[in-house]
Each structure stands twice: as structure tokens, then as C-alpha cells.
XYZ file of C-alpha atoms in Angstrom:
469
model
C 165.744 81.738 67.040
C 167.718 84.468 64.891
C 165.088 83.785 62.314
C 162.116 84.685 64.422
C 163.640 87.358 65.653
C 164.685 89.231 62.210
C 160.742 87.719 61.828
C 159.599 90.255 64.451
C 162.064 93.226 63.649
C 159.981 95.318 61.583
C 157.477 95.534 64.330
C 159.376 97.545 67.038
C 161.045 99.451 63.698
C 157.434 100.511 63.044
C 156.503 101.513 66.142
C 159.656 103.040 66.887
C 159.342 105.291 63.731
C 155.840 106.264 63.954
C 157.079 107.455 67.813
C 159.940 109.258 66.562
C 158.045 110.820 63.668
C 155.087 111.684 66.339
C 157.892 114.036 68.170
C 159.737 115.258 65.209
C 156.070 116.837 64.501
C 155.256 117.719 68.496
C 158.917 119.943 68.886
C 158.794 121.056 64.729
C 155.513 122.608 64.964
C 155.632 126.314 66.669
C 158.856 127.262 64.565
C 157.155 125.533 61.602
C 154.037 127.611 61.885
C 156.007 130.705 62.356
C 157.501 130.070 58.842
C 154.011 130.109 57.578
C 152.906 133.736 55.541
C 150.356 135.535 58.139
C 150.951 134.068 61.293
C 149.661 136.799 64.038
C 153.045 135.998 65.945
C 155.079 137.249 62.444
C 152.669 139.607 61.154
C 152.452 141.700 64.689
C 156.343 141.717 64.315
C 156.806 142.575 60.743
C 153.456 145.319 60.565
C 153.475 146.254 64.330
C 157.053 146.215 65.482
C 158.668 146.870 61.903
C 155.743 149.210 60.686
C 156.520 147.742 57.227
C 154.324 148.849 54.731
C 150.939 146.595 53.086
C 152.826 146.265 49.967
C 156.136 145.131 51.812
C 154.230 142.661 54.080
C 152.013 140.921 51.135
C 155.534 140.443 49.329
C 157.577 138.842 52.255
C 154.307 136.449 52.890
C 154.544 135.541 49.010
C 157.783 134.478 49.429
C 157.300 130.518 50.782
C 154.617 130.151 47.671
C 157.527 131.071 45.401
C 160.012 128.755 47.071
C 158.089 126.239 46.537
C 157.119 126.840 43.113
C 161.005 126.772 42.531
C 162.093 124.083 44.403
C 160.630 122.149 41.502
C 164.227 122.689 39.595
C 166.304 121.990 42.634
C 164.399 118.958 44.318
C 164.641 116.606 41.900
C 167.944 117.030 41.195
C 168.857 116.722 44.887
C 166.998 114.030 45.025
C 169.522 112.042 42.700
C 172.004 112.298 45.081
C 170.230 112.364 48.660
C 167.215 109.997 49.667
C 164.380 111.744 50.881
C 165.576 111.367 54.482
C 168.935 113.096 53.907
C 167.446 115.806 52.275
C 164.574 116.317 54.549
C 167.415 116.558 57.814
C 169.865 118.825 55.466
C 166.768 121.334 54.555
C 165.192 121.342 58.287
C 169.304 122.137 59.502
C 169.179 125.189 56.864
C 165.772 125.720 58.423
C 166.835 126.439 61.896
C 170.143 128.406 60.157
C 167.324 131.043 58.654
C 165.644 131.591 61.884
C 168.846 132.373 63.822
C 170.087 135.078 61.330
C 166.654 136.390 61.885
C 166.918 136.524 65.425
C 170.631 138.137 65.415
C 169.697 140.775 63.204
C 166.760 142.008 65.143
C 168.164 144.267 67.275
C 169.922 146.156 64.494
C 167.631 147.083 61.722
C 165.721 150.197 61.451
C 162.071 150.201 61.811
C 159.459 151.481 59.114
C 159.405 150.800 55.656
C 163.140 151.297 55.066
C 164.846 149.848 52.349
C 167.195 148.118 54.791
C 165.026 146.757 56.188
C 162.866 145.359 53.274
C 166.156 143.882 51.598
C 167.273 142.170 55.035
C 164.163 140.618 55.941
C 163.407 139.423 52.414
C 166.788 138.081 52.212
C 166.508 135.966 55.748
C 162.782 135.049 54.350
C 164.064 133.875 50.910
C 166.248 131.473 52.828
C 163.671 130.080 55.727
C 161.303 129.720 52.773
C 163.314 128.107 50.293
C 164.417 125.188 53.196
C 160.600 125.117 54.065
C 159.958 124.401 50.505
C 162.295 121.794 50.155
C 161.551 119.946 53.435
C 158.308 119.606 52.546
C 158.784 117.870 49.615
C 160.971 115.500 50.966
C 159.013 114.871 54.001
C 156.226 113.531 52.168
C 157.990 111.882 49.846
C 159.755 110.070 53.090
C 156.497 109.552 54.564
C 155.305 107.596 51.934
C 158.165 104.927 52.636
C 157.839 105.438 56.119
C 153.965 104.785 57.025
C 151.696 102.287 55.646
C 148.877 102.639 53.539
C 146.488 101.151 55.785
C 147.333 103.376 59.069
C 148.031 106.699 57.698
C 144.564 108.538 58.220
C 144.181 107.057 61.743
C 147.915 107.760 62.700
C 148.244 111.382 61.130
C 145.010 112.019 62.509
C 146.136 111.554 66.124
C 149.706 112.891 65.176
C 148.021 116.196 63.968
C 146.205 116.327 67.467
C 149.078 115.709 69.404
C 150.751 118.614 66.975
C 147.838 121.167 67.558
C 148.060 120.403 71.307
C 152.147 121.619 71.080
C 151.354 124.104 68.526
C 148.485 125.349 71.845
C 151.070 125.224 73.918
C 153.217 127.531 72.249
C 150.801 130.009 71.167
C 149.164 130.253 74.803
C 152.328 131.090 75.841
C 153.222 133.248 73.465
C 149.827 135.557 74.103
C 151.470 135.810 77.719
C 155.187 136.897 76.938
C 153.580 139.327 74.445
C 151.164 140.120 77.300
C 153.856 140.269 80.141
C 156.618 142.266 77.794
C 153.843 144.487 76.024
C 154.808 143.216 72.752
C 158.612 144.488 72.682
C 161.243 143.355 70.428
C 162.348 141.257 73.887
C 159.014 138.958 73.584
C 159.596 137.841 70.011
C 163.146 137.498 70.640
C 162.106 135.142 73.696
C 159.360 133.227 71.558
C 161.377 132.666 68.442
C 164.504 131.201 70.623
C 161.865 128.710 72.236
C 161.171 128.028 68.457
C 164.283 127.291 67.188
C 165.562 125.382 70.276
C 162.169 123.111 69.745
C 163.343 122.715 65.647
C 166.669 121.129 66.738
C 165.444 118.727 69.236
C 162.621 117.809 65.928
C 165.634 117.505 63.809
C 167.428 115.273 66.228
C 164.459 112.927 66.162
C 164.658 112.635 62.502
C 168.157 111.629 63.161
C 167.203 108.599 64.755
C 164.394 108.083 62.098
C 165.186 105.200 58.959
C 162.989 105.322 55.569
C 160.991 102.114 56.226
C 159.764 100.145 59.050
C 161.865 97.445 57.604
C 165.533 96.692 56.727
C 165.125 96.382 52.125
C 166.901 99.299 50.931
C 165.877 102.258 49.009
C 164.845 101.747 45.505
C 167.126 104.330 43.528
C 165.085 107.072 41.969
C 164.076 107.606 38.835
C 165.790 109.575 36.117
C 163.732 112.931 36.947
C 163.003 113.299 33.059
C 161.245 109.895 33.179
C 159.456 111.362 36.449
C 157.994 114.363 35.190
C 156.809 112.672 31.517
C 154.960 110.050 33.489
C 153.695 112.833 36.134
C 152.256 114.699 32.922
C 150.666 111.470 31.846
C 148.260 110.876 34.892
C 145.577 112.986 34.231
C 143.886 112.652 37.491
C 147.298 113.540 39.022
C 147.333 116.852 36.817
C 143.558 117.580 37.399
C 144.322 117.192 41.596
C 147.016 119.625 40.772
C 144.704 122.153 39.120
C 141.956 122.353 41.802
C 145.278 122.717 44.756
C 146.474 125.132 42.355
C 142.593 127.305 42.460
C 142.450 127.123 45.953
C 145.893 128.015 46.811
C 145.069 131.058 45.044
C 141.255 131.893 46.745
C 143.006 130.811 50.213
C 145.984 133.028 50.511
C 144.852 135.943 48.280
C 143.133 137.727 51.269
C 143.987 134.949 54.029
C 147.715 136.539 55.213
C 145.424 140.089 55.877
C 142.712 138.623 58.669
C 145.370 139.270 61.601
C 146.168 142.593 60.022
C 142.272 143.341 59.899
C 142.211 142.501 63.874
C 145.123 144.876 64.576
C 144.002 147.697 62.478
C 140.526 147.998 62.218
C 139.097 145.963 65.240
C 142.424 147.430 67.603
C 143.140 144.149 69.312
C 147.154 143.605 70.567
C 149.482 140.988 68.962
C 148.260 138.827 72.429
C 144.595 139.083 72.332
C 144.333 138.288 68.448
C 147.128 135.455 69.252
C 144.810 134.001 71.860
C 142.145 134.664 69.667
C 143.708 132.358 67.343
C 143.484 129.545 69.647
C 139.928 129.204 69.485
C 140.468 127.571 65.946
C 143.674 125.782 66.870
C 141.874 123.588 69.594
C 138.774 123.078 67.294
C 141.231 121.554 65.084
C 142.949 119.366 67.922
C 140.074 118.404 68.696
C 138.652 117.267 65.423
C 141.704 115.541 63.681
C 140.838 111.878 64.800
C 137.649 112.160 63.769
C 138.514 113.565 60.208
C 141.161 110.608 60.364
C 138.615 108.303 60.672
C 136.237 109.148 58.462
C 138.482 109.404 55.385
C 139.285 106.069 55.923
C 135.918 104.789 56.739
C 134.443 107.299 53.296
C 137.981 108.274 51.812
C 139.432 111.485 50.922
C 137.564 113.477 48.356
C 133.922 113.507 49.819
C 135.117 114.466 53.256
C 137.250 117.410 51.773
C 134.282 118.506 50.085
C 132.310 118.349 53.131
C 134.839 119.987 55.338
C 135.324 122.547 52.841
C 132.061 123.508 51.992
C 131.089 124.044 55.697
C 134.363 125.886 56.593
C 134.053 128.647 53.938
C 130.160 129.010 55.095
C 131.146 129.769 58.427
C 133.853 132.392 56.980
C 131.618 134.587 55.818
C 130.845 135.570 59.213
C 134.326 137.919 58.890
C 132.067 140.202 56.411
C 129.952 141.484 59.621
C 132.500 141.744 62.230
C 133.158 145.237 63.880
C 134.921 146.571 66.848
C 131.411 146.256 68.821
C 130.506 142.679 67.794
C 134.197 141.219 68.028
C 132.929 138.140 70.293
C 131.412 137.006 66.906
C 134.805 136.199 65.730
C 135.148 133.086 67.908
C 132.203 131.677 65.388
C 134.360 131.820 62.408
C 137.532 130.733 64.097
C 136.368 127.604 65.714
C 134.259 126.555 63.004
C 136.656 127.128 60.566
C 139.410 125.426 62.827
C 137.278 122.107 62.691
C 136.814 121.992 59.085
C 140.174 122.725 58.002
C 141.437 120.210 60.064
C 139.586 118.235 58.344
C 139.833 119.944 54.497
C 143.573 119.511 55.720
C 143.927 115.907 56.287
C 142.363 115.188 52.708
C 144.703 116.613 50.974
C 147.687 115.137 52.233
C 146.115 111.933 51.937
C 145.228 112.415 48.585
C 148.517 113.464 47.719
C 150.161 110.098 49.105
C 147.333 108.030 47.191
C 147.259 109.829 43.848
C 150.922 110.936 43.426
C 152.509 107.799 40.984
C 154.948 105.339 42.778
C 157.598 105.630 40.605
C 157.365 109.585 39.922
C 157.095 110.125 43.748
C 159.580 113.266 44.268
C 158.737 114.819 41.167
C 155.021 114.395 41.350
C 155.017 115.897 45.354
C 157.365 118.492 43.523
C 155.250 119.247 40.888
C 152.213 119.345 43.198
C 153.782 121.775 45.712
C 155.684 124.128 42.938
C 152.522 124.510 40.460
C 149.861 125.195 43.134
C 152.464 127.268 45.339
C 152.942 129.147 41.834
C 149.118 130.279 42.022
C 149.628 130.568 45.886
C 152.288 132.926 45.372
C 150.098 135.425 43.470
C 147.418 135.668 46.351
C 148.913 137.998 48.971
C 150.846 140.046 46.240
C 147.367 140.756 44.221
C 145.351 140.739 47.626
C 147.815 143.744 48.725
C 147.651 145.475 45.707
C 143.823 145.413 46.076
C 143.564 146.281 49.582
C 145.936 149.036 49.390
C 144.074 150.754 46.085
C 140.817 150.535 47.176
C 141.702 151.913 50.903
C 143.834 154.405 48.588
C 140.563 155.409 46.872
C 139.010 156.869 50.049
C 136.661 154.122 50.940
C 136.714 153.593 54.574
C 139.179 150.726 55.257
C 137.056 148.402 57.364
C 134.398 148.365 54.451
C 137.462 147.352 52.263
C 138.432 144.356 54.436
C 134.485 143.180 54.593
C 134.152 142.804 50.509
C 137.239 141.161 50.572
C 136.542 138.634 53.018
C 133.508 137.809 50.578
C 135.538 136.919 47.952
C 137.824 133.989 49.277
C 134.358 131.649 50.641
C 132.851 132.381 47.010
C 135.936 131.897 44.884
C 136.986 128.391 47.137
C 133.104 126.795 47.276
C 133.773 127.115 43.392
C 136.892 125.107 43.556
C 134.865 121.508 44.571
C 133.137 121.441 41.561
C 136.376 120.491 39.806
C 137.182 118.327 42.949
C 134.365 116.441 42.464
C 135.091 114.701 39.036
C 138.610 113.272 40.328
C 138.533 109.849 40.315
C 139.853 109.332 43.492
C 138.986 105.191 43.488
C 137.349 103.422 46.579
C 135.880 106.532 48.180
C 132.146 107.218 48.489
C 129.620 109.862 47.785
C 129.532 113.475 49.325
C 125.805 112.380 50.435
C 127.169 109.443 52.338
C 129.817 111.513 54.237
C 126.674 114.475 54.961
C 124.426 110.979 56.167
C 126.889 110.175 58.502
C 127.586 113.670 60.025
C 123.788 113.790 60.458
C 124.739 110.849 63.315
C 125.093 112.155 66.672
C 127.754 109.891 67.544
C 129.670 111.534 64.664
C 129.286 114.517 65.283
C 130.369 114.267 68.992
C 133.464 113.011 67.810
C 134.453 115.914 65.552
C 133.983 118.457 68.619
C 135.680 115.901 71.429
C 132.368 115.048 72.580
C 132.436 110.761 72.536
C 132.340 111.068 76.481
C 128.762 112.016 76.436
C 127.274 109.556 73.490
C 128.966 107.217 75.649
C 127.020 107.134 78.159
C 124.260 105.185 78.962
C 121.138 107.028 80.588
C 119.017 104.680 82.363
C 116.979 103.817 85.403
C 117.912 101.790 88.152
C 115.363 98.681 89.286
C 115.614 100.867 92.766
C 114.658 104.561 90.739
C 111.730 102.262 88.516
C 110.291 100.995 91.899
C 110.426 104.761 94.095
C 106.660 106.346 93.744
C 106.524 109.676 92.568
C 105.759 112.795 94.579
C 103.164 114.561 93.373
């Protein structure tokens, strides 16, 4: 009896991680997404509230992509002395640490462009972005450990839905304490303690998490040396790096500026662009199981290309918006909502399936640090260039439109090097393309499998009734 029961154990361990792990994610998200550079919640703050300058903002949204390219020194060296797990829980605690100095000093830092001002909030950034950096790196490296191989598309696929439906949540009622307190310092004060009291319930959940579903201990890590020289051997490894490393760049070197371009130039409040926002964040809830299940049905690098492709078509809808055609931007945002979702899930798989087993912290650490590094230069150069060219007289929402043509261009680029990774077991871009050509298929990436399910038919009673004429 004992022996069918330690027979059975890693069952219920399973389960009971992949629950835990489902709400760490669920209560994590809204303070998580916060951290992110050009949120509309942080940017209305920092450029509304704070009336910091272009220049000012582009640097503070740099900062996470230079955490992480940093973290590369600290990580693995932390990583000799913590598992994954510890140093996931210690990072997510520092985390939550950032945020509250953030929301003590608030109240007592002078708005504009002042240098206090700059120097605090860059300060309290440095800190939430260096935790976020590290956290990330040993989430996924815990992850690995944590979920199998064969369930990870299907399961992250309906944990990212269950995380866009919080993440909703959150941001729906965010657009109404904005709304209700006309976008005072009291509304972000009430949104980012709803945040941070969410983060330490997540964090108490990983508490209760182990590394594996069953009881064999950690391996011990690697000597990091060893890591890194057998990182630098895998050249498909290195190549995945380089094309992250590209589109970190074309993403986030005009990216952070869209919610600035909807306060200034189109005039919406921090709560209509915020609920704007939510057009894309339910296209992606909607669409994550369906990206799940086609990576594993086609596998990661044809769907990304897919997803990718179609998502940076539909951006270039930004070029013609204007403050009398604004209902165009729910095209953009829904669209590209969908495909990222699915863009999004690719990558993390093909991180878990290309990084090498026995380099696993330092090749998630290289990953994150060098494509972060190229990340990192986006918003600073996108600022620069913004702020010259409006500097240069030409009018400012003219500015914005040839920039938003250069991110779609510069990121279709990217899958050409995507393409010759040797991903193993996947199929062809065509076959991915054949299959979204299916009805069912695409039902399922816009929530639709209620109506292909259906059956349409007559009844023996409806075949036998005459027509009128």
C-alpha cells in the first residue's frame, strides 16, 4: 500500500503545481504589467501627472531592457547558491519592495521635469527593474523543472488566458478609478496598492510551489563558466538569440510612444486610451488556447512567423490614424492583440526547447541580457528621434505616423533570419497558413468554436412542411 501510494504522488504534486503556478500568474499579472516600459497606466502617470519630459520618459522605459542585460553577471552567480525557486520568491519579494517606495514617495516629489524628480523615479525604477529582470530568469528556468514537455503549449496557453482575463479585470477597473477620480494622484495611488496587494498573495503561491512534480532533488548547477562556453557552442541557440535580439530592438524603439501618441496628438484621457487598450488584451485572451494548440500540433517557429507577419500588417494601420478617424484604432489593437498572443507563446516555447539542459540559467540569462541589450537602445534612440524631428518644426502628428512605419518594416525583416533556425519537429510556414485557411481554426483563434459547433440541419418535421409560396 505505501508503495502505490508514493506510486501515485507525483500526480496530485503535478496538478497541485500547475494550480498554484496558474494563480501565482492570475494575482502577479496587473503589478507585473505595470513594471512593463509604456504601459498607458505608467506612462499617463509619469508624462501626464509628472509632466516629465520625452527624453526623461524614453530613459526610465529603457531601464528594465538594461536590467536585464545586466542581470547576466548577477544571475548566474546567484544561481550557485539559490535554486531557481529561491531566487525567483527572493526577486518577486524585492519586486513588491520597489513598488511600495514608489507609492510612498508619490505624494512628495515635485512635478515637471525636475531633477528630483528624474533621480527619484529612476532610482525606484532601477530597483523594480533589476528584480523584474532577475525573476524572469529564474522563473523560466523553474518552469522548465516544473512543467512537462508534453503539456506546456496547451497549459500556458490556457494559463495566459486565465492571465489576460485578470490582467482585464484590472485594467477595466482601472479606466473607472481614473474615470471616477479624473486621473488624480489618488487613482494611481488606489490602482498601484490593488497591484501590490495582488503581487504578495502571487508570491505566497509560489511559497507553496516545489521545483518538480516529483520528490528527486535538484541537480546542482553547473559551474557558470562551463555554462556560458557550452551556451556559445550551440549555434542555433546563438542564432535564436540574434533574431530576439533584432526584434527587441524594432519592437520597443517606437512601441513605449503609441500611448503617448493617444494622449498628445489624438487628446484621449489616461481612461479612454486604458480602455482602449482592452480591445487587444481580450483578443489575446481570447486567442491563447488556440496559439497553444497549434504550436504543438505545427510547433513553434512557423506559427511565430505567421503570427508575426500578420500582426505587424495590421500595425500599419497606426500610420493613418487622426483625431477624426480614432475608431480605426480598435483595428490595430485587436488584431495585433491576437497575433501577439500568439508571436508571444512561440517564443517562450522556443526558449524552453532550444535553451541547452545543462546551461539552463545561463542560456535564459544570456537570452534575456543580449536581446534586452538591443531592447534597451529602442526607446532611448526612438526618443531622441521623436524629439529632433518634432524639434525641427515638422508637425508632431506627421512625426508619430513615419515612425509607426518603421517598427512593421524593420520586424517583418526579422523572420527571414527566424526562418533558417532549426527548430527540429516543427513544420512549414505553408502548413500553419493551410490550416488557418480552416474555418474551424480560425473560429478558435477569435473564441468562436461555439458556432462551428453547431450542426445546421433540418428536422424530418421541417423536410416534410410544404412551402408557401
Amino acid at each position: 500500500m505505501p508503495a502505490n501510494t508514493a506510486h501515485h504522488a507525483p500526480g496530485p504534486s503535478l496538478r497541485r503545481n500547475l494550480r498554484l503556478c496558474t494563480w501565482d500568474g492570475i494575482t502577479a499579472v496587473p503589478l507585473t504589467v505595470l513594471s512593463q516600459p509604456g504601459n498607458a497606466v505608467v506612462a499617463a502617470l509619469l508624462t501626464g501627472t509628472f509632466a516629465l519630459s520625452t527624453r526623461t520618459y524614453g530613459l526610465i522605459t529603457s531601464l528594465p531592457f538594461w536590467f536585464n542585460f545586466l542581470q547576466v553577471v548577477l544571475t548566474p552567480l546567484l544561481a550557485q547558491r539559490l535554486s531557481a525557486r529561491a531566487m525567483c520568491i527572493a526577486s518577486a519579494w524585492m519586486h513588491v519592495l520597489g513598488w511600495l517606495a514608489f507609492v510612498a514617495v508619490l505624494p512628495y516629489v515635485p512635478t515637471g521635469d525636475d531633477p528630483v524628480t528624474r533621480t527619484t523615479f529612476i532610482v525606484i525604477f532601477s530597483v523594480i527593474a533589476l528584480s523584474t529582470a532577475i525573476n524572469g530568469v529564474a522563473w523560466n528556468s523553474w518552469m522548465q523543472g516544473a512543467v512537462p514537455l508534453r503539456i506546456r503549449g496547451k497549459y500556458f496557453g490556457v494559463r495566459n488566458r486565465l492571465l489576460y482575463i485578470s490582467l482585464l479585470g484590472f485594467l477595466f477597473a482601472a479606466s473607472g478609478v481614473l474615470a471616477w477620480f479624473d486621473g488624480s494622484l489618488l487613482a494611481f495611488h488606489v490602482l498601484l496598492a490593488v497591484g501590490v496587494t495582488m503581487r504578495v498573495i502571487s508570491v505566497l503561491a509560489q511559497h507553496r510551489m516545489h521545483l518538480t512534480s516529483g520528490r528527486k532533488p535538484a541537480t546542482k548547477e553547473t559551474p557558470w563558466p562551463e555554462q556560458l562556453k557550452r551556451v556559445w557552442q550551440d549555434r542555433t541557440f546563438m542564432r535564436f538569440i540574434a533574431f530576439a535580439a533584432l526584434m527587441g530592438f524594432g519592437v520597443n524603439l517606437f512601441a513605449p510612444f503609441y500611448p503617448v501618441f493617444m494622449f498628445e496628438e489624438l487628446h484621449l484621457s489616461a481612461a479612454q486610451t486604458n480602455f482602449m487598450l482592452l480591445t487587444g488584451i481580450l483578443a489575446a485572451a481570447i486567442a491563447f488556447p488556440a496559439w497553444g494548440h497549434m504550436i504543438d500540433r505545427f510547433g513553434n517557429i512557423p506559427v511565430m512567423i505567421v503570427a508575426l507577419f500578420l500582426w505587424q500588417v495590421f500595425n500599419f494601420i497606426w500610420c493613418f490614424i487622426t483625431p477624426q478617424n480614432i475608431w480605426l484604432l480598435y483595428v490595430p489593437l485587436a488584431a495585433g492583440g491576437m497575433f501577439s498572443a500568439g508571436y508571444g507563446v512561440g517564443v517562450f516555447g522556443l526558449l524552453l526547447k532550444l535553451t541547452p539542459p545543462e546551461a539552463r540559467t545561463m542560456g535564459v540569462a544570456l537570452f534575456v541580457s543580449l536581446s534586452s541589450l538591443a531592447a534597451a537602445l529602442g526607446p532611448i534612440t526612438g526618443s531622441n528621434l521623436l524629439s529632433w524631428a518634432i524639434g525641427m518644426g515638422w508637425p508632431s502628428i506627421s512625426v508619430y505616423h513615419a515612425a509607426f512605419v518603421v517598427m512593421p518594416v524593420f520586424t517583418i525583416t526579422t523572420c527571414l533570419l527566424l526562418e533558417k533556425i532549426n527548430e527540429g519537429r516543427s513544420s512549414k510556414v505553408t502548413d500553419v497558413v493551410g490550416a488557418m485557411r480552416n474555418v474551424r481554426t480560425l473560429a478558435s483563434l477569435f473564441g468562436l468554436t461555439f458556432l462551428v459547433n453547431q450542426v445546421f440541419y433540418r428536422t424530418p418535421e421541417s423536410a416534410k412542411t410544404p412551402r408557401k409560396n
